[in-house]
Short mmCIF file of C-alpha atoms and ligand atoms in Angstrom, two decimals:
data_model
loop_
_atom_site.label_atom_id
_atom_site.label_comp_id
_atom_site.label_asym_id
_atom_site.label_seq_id
_atom_site.Cartn_x
_atom_site.Cartn_y
_atom_site.Cartn_z
CA UNK A 134 -6.41 0.24 -15.04
CA UNK A 135 -5.25 -3.27 -14.14
CA UNK A 136 -6.64 -4.31 -17.50
CA UNK A 137 -4.04 -2.25 -19.33
CA UNK A 138 -1.42 -4.95 -19.24
CA UNK A 139 -1.49 -8.64 -20.05
CA UNK A 140 1.66 -10.52 -19.09
CA UNK A 141 2.63 -14.01 -20.20
CA UNK A 142 5.80 -16.08 -20.13
CA UNK A 143 7.20 -18.02 -23.06
CA UNK A 144 10.29 -19.73 -24.41
CA UNK A 145 12.60 -17.23 -26.13
CA UNK A 146 11.57 -16.22 -29.66
CA UNK A 147 11.48 -13.01 -31.69
CA UNK A 148 8.25 -11.03 -31.96
CA UNK A 149 6.58 -10.26 -35.30
CA UNK A 150 5.91 -6.64 -34.24
CA UNK A 151 6.03 -4.27 -31.29
CA UNK A 152 8.98 -3.65 -29.01
CA UNK A 153 11.80 -6.09 -28.40
CA UNK A 154 13.63 -5.40 -25.14
CA UNK A 155 17.09 -6.61 -24.15
CA UNK A 156 19.04 -5.91 -20.96
CA UNK A 157 22.62 -4.66 -20.95
CA UNK A 158 25.14 -4.05 -18.19
CA UNK A 159 27.93 -1.47 -18.03
CA UNK A 160 30.22 -3.80 -20.01
CA UNK A 161 27.98 -2.94 -22.99
CA UNK A 162 27.95 -6.47 -24.37
CA UNK A 163 24.94 -8.63 -25.18
CA UNK A 164 24.51 -12.10 -23.67
CA UNK A 165 25.57 -14.60 -26.36
CA UNK A 166 22.17 -16.22 -26.91
CA UNK A 167 20.54 -12.79 -27.24
CA UNK A 168 23.20 -11.73 -29.75
CA UNK A 169 22.56 -14.88 -31.75
CA UNK A 170 18.79 -14.40 -31.74
CA UNK A 171 18.70 -10.80 -32.89
CA UNK A 172 21.47 -11.30 -35.45
CA UNK A 173 24.49 -9.24 -36.49
CA UNK A 174 22.73 -6.29 -38.20
CA UNK A 175 20.64 -5.54 -35.10
CA UNK A 176 23.61 -6.08 -32.78
CA UNK A 177 25.67 -3.67 -34.91
CA UNK A 178 22.86 -1.11 -34.77
CA UNK A 179 22.91 -1.37 -30.97
CA UNK A 180 26.68 -0.83 -30.93
CA UNK A 181 26.32 2.30 -33.12
CA UNK A 182 23.44 3.64 -31.00
CA UNK A 183 25.42 3.00 -27.81
CA UNK A 184 28.27 5.09 -29.20
CA UNK A 185 25.99 7.81 -30.58
CA UNK A 186 24.12 8.24 -27.29
CA UNK A 187 27.16 7.62 -25.03
CA UNK A 188 25.03 4.95 -23.40
CA UNK A 189 26.76 3.57 -20.31
CA UNK A 190 24.39 0.76 -19.32
CA UNK A 191 23.51 2.47 -16.04
CA UNK A 192 20.64 0.96 -14.09
CA UNK A 193 17.25 1.84 -15.62
CA UNK A 194 18.78 4.03 -18.35
CA UNK A 195 17.70 3.11 -21.88
CA UNK A 196 18.21 3.28 -25.59
CA UNK A 197 15.67 2.90 -28.37
CA UNK A 198 16.24 1.98 -32.03
CA UNK A 199 13.26 2.38 -34.36
CA UNK A 200 12.81 -0.02 -37.29
CA UNK A 201 15.85 -2.09 -36.27
CA UNK A 202 17.65 -3.82 -39.18
CA UNK A 203 17.02 -7.53 -39.63
CA UNK A 204 14.12 -7.65 -37.16
CA UNK A 205 10.35 -7.62 -37.58
CA UNK A 206 9.96 -5.73 -34.28
CA UNK A 207 9.17 -2.04 -34.75
CA UNK A 208 11.64 -1.03 -32.09
CA UNK A 209 14.57 -2.51 -30.26
CA UNK A 210 14.95 -1.23 -26.73
CA UNK A 211 18.05 -1.65 -24.58
CA UNK A 212 17.58 -1.20 -20.83
CA UNK A 213 20.61 -0.77 -18.58
CA UNK A 214 21.13 -2.89 -15.48
CA UNK A 215 24.31 -1.26 -14.15
CA UNK A 216 27.58 -2.81 -13.01
CA UNK A 217 28.07 -6.48 -12.14
CA UNK A 218 28.49 -5.68 -8.44
CA UNK A 219 25.14 -3.83 -8.31
CA UNK A 220 23.28 -6.72 -9.87
CA UNK A 221 23.09 -8.78 -6.69
CA UNK A 222 20.98 -5.92 -5.31
CA UNK A 223 18.74 -5.55 -8.35
CA UNK A 224 15.15 -4.62 -7.53
CA UNK A 225 13.32 -6.66 -10.16
CA UNK A 226 9.98 -4.96 -9.52
CA UNK A 227 11.64 -1.59 -10.18
CA UNK A 228 13.41 -2.99 -13.26
CA UNK A 229 10.06 -4.19 -14.63
CA UNK A 230 8.70 -0.68 -14.22
CA UNK A 231 11.76 0.78 -15.94
CA UNK A 232 11.39 -1.60 -18.89
CA UNK A 233 7.75 -0.65 -19.43
CA UNK A 234 8.66 3.02 -19.14
CA UNK A 235 11.09 2.65 -22.06
CA UNK A 236 8.85 1.02 -24.68
CA UNK A 237 6.97 4.14 -25.74
CA UNK A 238 3.64 3.56 -27.44
CA UNK A 239 4.24 -0.10 -28.26
CA UNK A 240 1.15 -2.24 -27.83
CA UNK A 241 3.14 -5.42 -27.59
CA UNK A 242 6.39 -5.92 -25.74
CA UNK A 243 8.77 -8.88 -25.72
CA UNK A 244 11.53 -8.97 -23.11
CA UNK A 245 14.39 -11.41 -23.61
CA UNK A 246 15.01 -12.44 -20.00
CA UNK A 247 16.15 -16.05 -20.47
CA UNK A 248 19.77 -14.96 -20.46
CA UNK A 249 20.69 -11.68 -18.86
CA UNK A 250 23.97 -9.91 -18.19
CA UNK A 251 26.10 -11.92 -15.71
CA UNK A 252 25.02 -11.73 -12.09
CA UNK A 253 21.44 -10.88 -12.92
CA UNK A 254 18.97 -13.48 -11.72
CA UNK A 255 16.65 -14.80 -14.40
CA UNK A 256 14.68 -17.39 -12.43
CA UNK A 257 10.89 -17.65 -12.15
CA UNK A 258 10.67 -15.40 -9.08
CA UNK A 259 12.70 -12.63 -10.71
CA UNK A 260 10.59 -12.88 -13.88
CA UNK A 261 7.39 -12.67 -11.82
CA UNK A 262 8.75 -9.62 -9.99
CA UNK A 263 9.45 -7.96 -13.36
CA UNK A 264 5.85 -8.62 -14.37
CA UNK A 265 4.58 -7.10 -11.11
CA UNK A 266 6.68 -3.98 -11.72
CA UNK A 267 5.28 -3.63 -15.23
CA UNK A 268 1.73 -4.07 -13.96
CA UNK A 269 2.19 -1.37 -11.33
CA UNK A 270 3.85 0.95 -13.83
CA UNK A 271 0.90 0.59 -16.21
CA UNK A 272 -1.66 1.63 -13.59
CA UNK A 273 -3.37 4.95 -14.30
CA UNK A 274 -6.36 6.53 -12.61
CA UNK A 275 -8.15 8.19 -15.50
CA UNK A 276 -11.76 7.10 -15.08
CA UNK A 277 -12.92 10.70 -14.74
CA UNK A 278 -11.18 11.93 -17.89
CA UNK A 279 -13.69 12.02 -20.70
CA UNK A 280 -11.03 12.87 -23.29
CA UNK A 281 -8.19 10.39 -23.49
CA UNK A 282 -5.00 11.02 -25.47
CA UNK A 283 -5.16 9.22 -28.88
CA UNK A 284 -2.37 6.79 -28.16
CA UNK A 285 -4.11 5.51 -25.05
CA UNK A 286 -7.42 4.83 -26.76
CA UNK A 287 -6.34 1.43 -28.06
CA UNK A 288 -6.06 0.09 -24.52
CA UNK A 289 -4.29 -3.11 -23.64
CA UNK A 290 -0.58 -3.79 -23.86
CA UNK A 291 0.58 -7.38 -24.36
CA UNK A 292 3.81 -8.32 -22.63
CA UNK A 293 5.72 -11.53 -23.22
CA UNK A 294 8.66 -12.32 -20.97
CA UNK A 295 11.02 -14.90 -22.44
CA UNK A 296 12.29 -17.25 -19.73
CA UNK A 297 13.86 -20.71 -19.50
CA UNK A 298 10.91 -22.19 -17.59
CA UNK A 299 7.70 -20.37 -18.57
CA UNK A 300 5.53 -22.67 -16.46
CA UNK A 301 7.43 -21.94 -13.24
CA UNK A 302 7.35 -18.21 -13.99
CA UNK A 303 3.62 -18.36 -14.62
CA UNK A 304 3.11 -20.03 -11.26
CA UNK A 305 5.23 -17.48 -9.42
CA UNK A 306 3.33 -14.77 -11.27
CA UNK A 307 -0.07 -15.84 -9.93
CA UNK A 308 0.75 -14.72 -6.37
CA UNK A 309 2.23 -11.49 -7.75
CA UNK A 310 -0.98 -10.84 -9.66
CA UNK A 311 -2.91 -10.99 -6.40
CA UNK A 312 -0.48 -8.54 -4.82
CA UNK A 313 -0.57 -6.23 -7.84
CA UNK A 314 -4.37 -6.17 -7.75
CA UNK A 315 -4.23 -5.34 -4.04
CA UNK A 316 -1.84 -2.43 -4.62
CA UNK A 317 -3.95 -1.07 -7.48
CA UNK A 318 -7.16 -1.43 -5.47
CA UNK A 319 -5.56 0.59 -2.66
CA UNK A 320 -4.40 3.23 -5.15
CA UNK A 321 -7.85 3.55 -6.68
CA UNK A 322 -9.50 3.97 -3.29
CA UNK A 323 -7.04 6.74 -2.40
CA UNK A 324 -7.38 8.44 -5.79
CA UNK A 325 -11.20 8.47 -5.78
CA UNK A 326 -12.73 11.88 -5.03
CA UNK A 327 -14.38 12.38 -1.65
CA UNK A 328 -17.84 13.04 -3.09
CA UNK A 329 -17.74 9.55 -4.59
CA UNK A 330 -15.87 7.64 -1.91
CA UNK A 331 -17.69 8.50 1.30
CA UNK A 332 -17.74 6.07 4.24
CA UNK A 333 -20.75 4.17 2.92
CA UNK A 334 -19.31 3.74 -0.57
CA UNK A 335 -15.93 2.76 0.90
CA UNK A 336 -17.69 0.09 2.96
CA UNK A 337 -19.48 -1.19 -0.16
CA UNK A 338 -16.16 -1.49 -1.98
CA UNK A 339 -14.65 -3.37 0.95
CA UNK A 340 -17.66 -5.70 0.85
CA UNK A 341 -16.61 -6.69 -2.70
CA UNK A 342 -13.94 -8.81 -1.02
CA UNK A 343 -16.68 -11.31 -0.23
CA UNK A 344 -16.24 -12.52 -3.82
CA UNK A 345 -12.79 -13.76 -2.81
CA UNK A 346 -14.05 -15.53 0.30
CA UNK A 347 -13.39 -12.76 2.81
CA UNK A 348 -16.07 -12.44 5.51
CA UNK A 349 -17.16 -8.81 5.64
CA UNK A 350 -19.18 -7.23 8.42
CA UNK A 351 -20.30 -3.59 8.20
CA UNK A 352 -21.08 -1.80 11.46
CA UNK A 353 -23.38 1.20 10.98
CA UNK A 354 -23.82 4.16 13.34
CA UNK A 355 -26.54 2.50 15.36
CA UNK A 356 -24.31 -0.49 16.00
CA UNK A 357 -21.26 1.69 16.75
CA UNK A 358 -23.32 3.67 19.25
CA UNK A 359 -24.37 0.45 20.91
CA UNK A 360 -20.81 -0.87 21.05
CA UNK A 361 -19.67 2.48 22.49
CA UNK A 362 -17.27 3.82 19.84
CA UNK A 363 -18.01 7.38 20.87
CA UNK A 364 -14.56 8.75 20.00
CA UNK A 365 -14.92 7.56 16.40
CA UNK A 366 -18.52 8.77 16.19
CA UNK A 367 -17.52 12.18 17.57
CA UNK A 368 -15.29 12.72 14.52
CA UNK A 369 -18.12 11.91 12.15
CA UNK A 370 -20.85 13.85 13.93
CA UNK A 371 -20.21 17.05 11.97
CA UNK A 372 -20.66 15.31 8.65
CA UNK A 373 -23.86 14.54 6.75
CA UNK A 374 -22.25 11.26 5.82
CA UNK A 375 -22.70 8.40 8.24
CA UNK A 376 -19.67 6.71 9.76
CA UNK A 377 -18.90 3.02 9.34
CA UNK A 378 -16.54 0.40 10.70
CA UNK A 379 -15.79 -2.56 8.44
CA UNK A 380 -14.49 -5.87 9.76
CA UNK A 381 -12.89 -8.17 7.18
CA UNK A 382 -11.82 -11.72 7.97
CA UNK A 383 -9.72 -14.05 5.87
CA UNK A 384 -9.49 -17.53 7.37
CA UNK A 385 -6.80 -19.17 5.28
CA UNK A 386 -4.74 -21.01 7.90
CA UNK A 387 -4.53 -24.78 7.59
CA UNK A 388 -7.19 -26.41 9.71
CA UNK A 389 -7.67 -23.06 11.46
CA UNK A 390 -10.63 -22.31 9.25
CA UNK A 391 -13.51 -21.21 11.36
CA UNK A 392 -11.69 -21.66 14.68
CA UNK A 393 -9.18 -18.88 14.56
CA UNK A 394 -10.48 -15.40 14.14
CA UNK A 395 -13.55 -16.28 16.13
CA UNK A 396 -14.63 -13.84 18.76
CA UNK A 397 -12.49 -13.74 21.90
CA UNK A 398 -10.31 -16.76 21.11
CA UNK A 399 -9.89 -17.42 24.83
CA UNK A 400 -7.35 -20.12 25.56
CA UNK A 401 -6.54 -20.33 21.88
CA UNK A 402 -2.99 -21.46 21.11
CA UNK A 403 -0.65 -18.79 19.85
CA UNK A 404 -0.59 -20.35 16.39
CA UNK A 405 -4.33 -19.98 16.05
CA UNK A 406 -4.38 -16.29 16.94
CA UNK A 407 -5.19 -14.12 13.94
CA UNK A 408 -3.00 -11.26 12.78
CA UNK A 409 -4.78 -7.92 12.65
CA UNK A 410 -4.45 -4.85 10.43
CA UNK A 411 -6.21 -1.60 11.23
CA UNK A 412 -6.62 1.41 8.96
CA UNK A 413 -7.47 5.07 9.39
CA UNK A 414 -10.24 5.84 6.93
CA UNK A 415 -10.97 9.55 7.08
CA UNK A 416 -12.63 9.90 3.67
CA UNK A 417 -12.14 13.65 3.82
CA UNK A 418 -10.34 15.62 6.52
CA UNK A 419 -11.28 19.30 6.48
CA UNK A 420 -9.92 19.60 10.02
CA UNK A 421 -13.43 20.13 11.38
CA UNK A 422 -13.93 23.24 13.55
CA UNK A 423 -10.12 23.51 13.77
CA UNK A 424 -10.37 23.92 10.02
CA UNK A 425 -7.33 23.47 7.79
CA UNK A 426 -5.99 26.22 5.53
CA UNK A 427 -7.38 25.83 1.98
CA UNK A 428 -4.00 25.29 0.25
CA UNK A 429 -3.87 21.63 -0.80
CA UNK A 430 -6.93 20.77 1.24
CA UNK A 431 -8.04 18.65 -1.73
CA UNK A 432 -5.26 16.21 -0.83
CA UNK A 433 -7.22 15.31 2.28
CA UNK A 434 -9.35 13.00 0.15
CA UNK A 435 -6.40 10.67 0.65
CA UNK A 436 -6.70 10.66 4.43
CA UNK A 437 -8.06 7.14 4.14
CA UNK A 438 -4.84 5.67 2.69
CA UNK A 439 -4.38 3.50 5.79
CA UNK A 440 -7.82 1.94 5.35
CA UNK A 441 -7.20 1.58 1.60
CA UNK A 442 -4.00 -0.33 2.32
CA UNK A 443 -5.82 -2.70 4.66
CA UNK A 444 -8.47 -3.43 2.00
CA UNK A 445 -5.75 -3.88 -0.65
CA UNK A 446 -3.84 -6.21 1.67
CA UNK A 447 -6.93 -8.31 2.45
CA UNK A 448 -7.52 -8.55 -1.31
CA UNK A 449 -3.95 -9.72 -1.90
CA UNK A 450 -4.06 -12.30 0.91
CA UNK A 451 -7.41 -13.72 -0.20
CA UNK A 452 -6.63 -13.68 -3.93
CA UNK A 453 -3.41 -15.62 -3.41
CA UNK A 454 -5.08 -17.84 -0.78
CA UNK A 455 -2.54 -17.00 1.90
CA UNK A 456 -2.33 -19.63 4.64
CA UNK A 457 -3.06 -17.22 7.44
CA UNK A 458 -5.96 -16.01 9.53
CA UNK A 459 -6.01 -12.28 9.04
CA UNK A 460 -8.37 -9.61 10.31
CA UNK A 461 -8.68 -6.18 8.70
CA UNK A 462 -10.66 -3.47 10.44
CA UNK A 463 -11.13 0.05 9.11
CA UNK A 464 -12.71 3.10 10.71
CA UNK A 465 -14.53 5.21 8.09
CA UNK A 466 -15.59 8.78 8.83
CA UNK A 467 -15.68 12.25 7.32
CA UNK A 468 -14.31 15.16 9.39
CA UNK A 469 -16.34 18.33 8.69
CA UNK A 470 -17.14 21.65 10.36
CA UNK A 471 -20.86 22.00 11.14
CA UNK A 472 -23.32 23.10 13.79
CA UNK A 473 -23.24 19.55 15.06
CA UNK A 474 -19.48 19.09 14.80
CA UNK A 475 -17.40 18.38 17.88
CA UNK A 476 -15.65 21.36 19.46
CA UNK A 477 -12.21 21.97 20.96
CA UNK A 478 -12.89 21.54 24.67
CA UNK A 479 -15.31 18.65 24.27
CA UNK A 480 -14.64 15.57 26.36
CA UNK A 481 -15.59 12.21 24.84
CA UNK A 482 -15.68 8.77 26.40
CA UNK A 483 -13.87 6.22 24.26
CA UNK A 484 -14.76 2.54 23.93
CA UNK A 485 -11.89 1.69 26.30
CA UNK A 486 -13.55 3.79 29.01
CA UNK A 487 -10.77 6.39 28.93
CA UNK A 488 -11.98 9.96 28.50
CA UNK A 489 -10.43 12.19 25.84
CA UNK A 490 -10.29 15.98 25.85
CA UNK A 491 -10.51 17.38 22.33
CA UNK A 492 -7.88 20.10 21.93
CA UNK A 493 -7.84 20.18 18.15
CA UNK A 494 -10.57 18.67 15.98
CA UNK A 495 -7.96 18.21 13.23
CA UNK A 496 -6.24 15.53 15.36
CA UNK A 497 -9.12 13.23 14.40
CA UNK A 498 -7.35 10.14 13.11
CA UNK A 499 -6.16 9.09 16.55
CA UNK A 500 -9.76 9.29 17.85
CA UNK A 501 -10.92 6.92 15.15
CA UNK A 502 -8.02 4.53 15.76
CA UNK A 503 -8.39 4.64 19.55
CA UNK A 504 -11.78 2.96 19.35
CA UNK A 505 -10.90 0.57 16.53
CA UNK A 506 -7.65 -0.59 18.20
CA UNK A 507 -9.42 -1.18 21.50
CA UNK A 508 -12.23 -3.04 19.73
CA UNK A 509 -9.87 -5.32 17.79
CA UNK A 510 -7.73 -6.38 20.76
CA UNK A 511 -10.81 -6.94 22.90
CA UNK A 512 -12.79 -8.92 20.33
CA UNK A 513 -10.11 -10.87 18.46
CA UNK A 514 -7.15 -11.19 20.89
CA UNK A 515 -4.80 -11.06 17.88
CA UNK A 516 -1.14 -12.14 17.79
CA UNK A 517 -0.37 -8.54 16.87
CA UNK A 518 -2.03 -5.39 15.61
CA UNK A 519 -0.50 -3.18 12.94
CA UNK A 520 -2.24 0.09 12.19
CA UNK A 521 -1.66 2.31 9.17
CA UNK A 522 -2.65 5.95 9.21
CA UNK A 523 -1.99 9.21 7.43
CA UNK A 524 -1.77 10.51 10.95
CA UNK A 525 0.52 13.54 11.13
CA UNK A 526 2.03 16.20 8.90
CA UNK A 527 4.97 16.05 11.29
CA UNK A 528 6.08 12.69 9.91
CA UNK A 529 6.71 14.43 6.58
CA UNK A 530 8.95 16.90 8.36
CA UNK A 531 10.85 14.06 10.04
CA UNK A 532 11.13 11.47 7.26
CA UNK A 533 9.86 13.01 4.03
CA UNK A 534 8.35 10.58 1.57
CA UNK A 535 11.10 7.96 1.73
CA UNK A 536 10.07 6.13 4.89
CA UNK A 537 6.93 5.65 6.93
CA UNK A 538 7.27 6.36 10.65
CA UNK A 539 7.30 3.12 12.64
CA UNK A 540 6.30 3.07 16.30
CA UNK A 541 5.94 -0.08 18.35
CA UNK A 542 5.88 -1.73 21.76
CA UNK A 543 7.47 -4.88 20.31
CA UNK A 544 11.10 -5.13 19.07
CA UNK A 545 10.61 -8.49 17.35
CA UNK A 546 7.69 -7.17 15.30
CA UNK A 547 9.81 -4.14 14.30
CA UNK A 548 12.62 -6.42 13.12
CA UNK A 549 10.22 -8.37 10.94
CA UNK A 550 8.70 -5.19 9.52
CA UNK A 551 12.14 -3.74 8.80
CA UNK A 552 13.28 -6.80 6.85
CA UNK A 553 10.02 -6.89 4.87
CA UNK A 554 10.60 -3.19 4.16
CA UNK A 555 14.09 -3.88 2.80
CA UNK A 556 12.75 -6.64 0.57
CA UNK A 557 9.89 -4.59 -0.89
CA UNK A 558 11.56 -1.15 -0.89
CA UNK A 559 8.62 0.19 1.10
CA UNK A 560 10.76 1.85 3.75
CA UNK A 561 10.06 2.19 7.46
CA UNK A 562 12.07 4.05 10.08
CA UNK A 563 11.52 3.46 13.78
CA UNK A 564 10.95 6.47 16.02
CA UNK A 565 10.93 6.39 19.82
CA UNK A 566 8.19 6.05 22.39
CA UNK A 567 8.73 6.77 26.10
CA UNK A 568 7.06 7.81 29.33
CA UNK A 569 8.40 11.34 28.93
CA UNK A 570 6.65 11.73 25.57
CA UNK A 571 3.54 10.11 26.98
CA UNK A 572 3.28 12.76 29.71
CA UNK A 573 2.84 15.45 27.07
CA UNK A 574 -0.68 14.22 26.30
CA UNK A 575 -1.94 14.11 29.90
CA UNK A 576 -5.05 16.29 30.07
CA UNK A 577 -6.08 18.84 32.68
CA UNK A 578 -9.70 17.70 32.57
CA UNK A 579 -9.79 14.17 31.14
CA UNK A 580 -7.57 11.07 31.02
CA UNK A 581 -5.81 12.10 27.83
CA UNK A 582 -5.88 14.96 25.31
CA UNK A 583 -5.85 14.52 21.56
CA UNK A 584 -3.01 16.93 20.80
CA UNK A 585 0.32 17.49 22.48
CA UNK A 586 1.18 20.58 20.47
CA UNK A 587 3.98 21.18 18.00
CA UNK A 588 6.88 19.27 19.54
CA UNK A 589 7.36 15.63 18.46
CA UNK A 590 3.95 15.62 16.79
CA UNK A 591 4.25 12.14 15.26
CA UNK A 592 5.52 10.65 18.51
CA UNK A 593 2.81 12.13 20.74
CA UNK A 594 0.22 10.89 18.24
CA UNK A 595 1.71 7.40 18.55
CA UNK A 596 1.78 7.70 22.34
CA UNK A 597 -1.92 8.46 22.17
CA UNK A 598 -2.59 5.27 20.19
CA UNK A 599 -0.44 3.24 22.58
CA UNK A 600 -2.88 4.04 25.39
CA UNK A 601 -5.52 2.06 23.48
CA UNK A 602 -3.65 -1.16 22.61
CA UNK A 603 -3.76 -2.76 26.07
CA UNK A 604 -0.35 -4.53 25.92
CA UNK A 605 -1.12 -6.29 22.63
CA UNK A 606 2.01 -6.48 20.45
CA UNK A 607 1.44 -3.48 18.22
CA UNK A 608 3.05 -1.40 15.52
CA UNK A 609 1.86 1.91 14.13
CA UNK A 610 2.86 3.08 10.65
CA UNK A 611 2.44 6.80 10.02
CA UNK A 612 2.04 6.93 6.23
CA UNK A 613 1.17 10.61 5.77
CA UNK A 614 4.36 10.93 3.69
CA UNK A 615 4.33 7.63 1.81
CA UNK A 616 0.65 6.95 1.11
CA UNK A 617 -0.11 9.80 -1.25
CA UNK A 618 1.37 12.68 -3.19
CA UNK A 619 4.03 10.16 -4.11
CA UNK A 620 7.08 11.20 -6.06
CA UNK A 621 7.09 9.52 -9.48
CA UNK A 622 8.91 6.21 -9.42
CA UNK A 623 9.55 3.39 -11.88
CA UNK A 624 6.52 1.55 -10.49
CA UNK A 625 4.14 4.42 -9.85
CA UNK A 626 3.26 7.36 -12.11
CA UNK A 627 0.26 8.53 -10.11
CA UNK A 628 -0.66 10.30 -6.90
CA UNK A 629 -1.68 7.43 -4.67
CA UNK A 630 1.02 4.84 -4.05
CA UNK A 631 -0.82 1.89 -2.53
CA UNK A 632 2.01 1.94 0.01
CA UNK A 633 2.05 -0.87 2.54
CA UNK A 634 0.25 -3.62 0.62
CA UNK A 635 3.48 -5.19 -0.59
CA UNK A 636 5.22 -4.61 2.75
CA UNK A 637 2.54 -6.29 4.85
CA UNK A 638 1.91 -9.07 2.36
CA UNK A 639 5.61 -9.83 2.58
CA UNK A 640 5.53 -9.74 6.40
CA UNK A 641 2.71 -12.28 6.38
CA UNK A 642 4.36 -14.48 3.72
CA UNK A 643 7.71 -14.54 5.52
CA UNK A 644 6.54 -15.14 9.10
CA UNK A 645 2.88 -16.05 9.49
CA UNK A 646 2.05 -18.65 6.86
CA UNK A 647 2.41 -22.39 6.66
N1 BES B 768 -4.68 13.91 8.09
C1 BES B 768 -3.86 14.79 8.83
C2 BES B 768 -2.36 14.54 8.66
C3 BES B 768 -1.79 14.70 7.27
C4 BES B 768 -1.15 15.87 6.92
C5 BES B 768 -1.83 13.68 6.37
C6 BES B 768 -0.59 16.01 5.66
C7 BES B 768 -1.27 13.80 5.10
C8 BES B 768 -0.65 14.98 4.75
C9 BES B 768 -4.19 14.67 10.32
O1 BES B 768 -5.52 14.37 10.60
C10 BES B 768 -3.91 15.99 10.95
O2 BES B 768 -4.55 16.93 10.59
N2 BES B 768 -2.94 16.02 11.85
C11 BES B 768 -2.57 17.21 12.51
C12 BES B 768 -2.40 16.90 13.97
C13 BES B 768 -2.32 18.13 14.86
C14 BES B 768 -3.60 18.90 14.80
C15 BES B 768 -2.00 17.69 16.26
C16 BES B 768 -1.27 17.70 11.88
O3 BES B 768 -0.46 16.88 11.46
O4 BES B 768 -1.11 18.91 11.77
MN1 MN B 769 -6.73 16.08 10.68
ZN1 ZN B 770 -6.54 13.32 9.20
#
């Protein structure tokens, strides 16, 4: 998995074998130093191949020349970077993925990045982004395949990126490595089958973060009962698997150390307040008594993508020693039909004291989040809470897989999330909340009901959550469309995306560190 790729940075030189990669814009000329390095025979071969393939240098298109003349490399790969005007907008992470996708079976790859086509950045940050893109592209979840294709058996790929200042690139790369590991950890959690990754196993994997200095606390059913998380427990009561809540704390702020993130930071200055991330962790969602149709039910192993993102994010923050106090809390349950399962018509008392009428046992994620959100604002008094959840099929109808649904009671937080989304290409699109939508989930028999029916399904789900945040600045990300079943991209060839790790790491880096 992450071990498939080893990236290093070096001064420009030609490799003795493997793939040599150069970048080319739509002017179809090579940067002068690159031309000089590879020599005239290889440059002529590129010109002939460009003509033969009608190569136009379009972004992420490519050209491959085997046994290139005058070079020891076994192949010479040209990757397009588009027109000069596009290059200011270049997504270097995506470009890194595109480069790796073009090198075929090569076990070593050298990219000449010290001088690119005009307008392309080639600084340390851009080089580190390329490396991150390659790392993410190389990820594959194949641990359950006992027969691997021959060409994969040999394992690791060595990548060398030629840059002007290898030391600076290496430094910039270290933070990206932490982020890449976080994304891949999230992907693996989402990809794991539900018989392996049940709530207890998920909690054990989250506890691995202790190695990085994260404080991890696992609340078992007895403890949850005592605290009063009856809405969360009601979801899990039909399963033979026990439910868990995991609290993760990273205290990286300067001086803040032990202070911030402590229970009920009463009177704490705003700067000392921790930031909090909450994840829906339904390890398998059968729908419960309101059972789902069987088509694609296997995808519901991914109904813990929100929780996976929170664990991946905490990994990234801790591994890059982010100067922030961050809390991650995940609610882990399995939603199953059973003689002991909750029924439509049941009324449960949530931790907040509000009573909830169960209309549909398949609207379970909001029950889990209701208790976790209330718990987090009550115990940690955070600066904000952001929850991630594969909450509604309706968000796929509204936004497809291009954007996560964003709901919030705080415009400033939305602005910050939107700019982090632009920077990382993990898109968010804000949808409305209002009193009129809220009314839809008033219950005949209890304070609130867990389903408002077909209309505005993602919004009424968010309105439900809003009743449990108690005026804390809050944003909800509905990632049912973006967290899994991802369309293939330059940086992801698999099913789980690890969506949100890069977005939220960026949010923290841009606004909550230092
Ligand atoms: N986990 C599902 C939502 C989901 C659907 C995630 C498709 C990923 C892909 C959620 O628990 C659910 O079942 N939601 C219901 C809510 C309804 C019963 C009010 C839905 O979306 O149909
Ligand atoms: Mn459901
Ligand atoms: Zn669900």
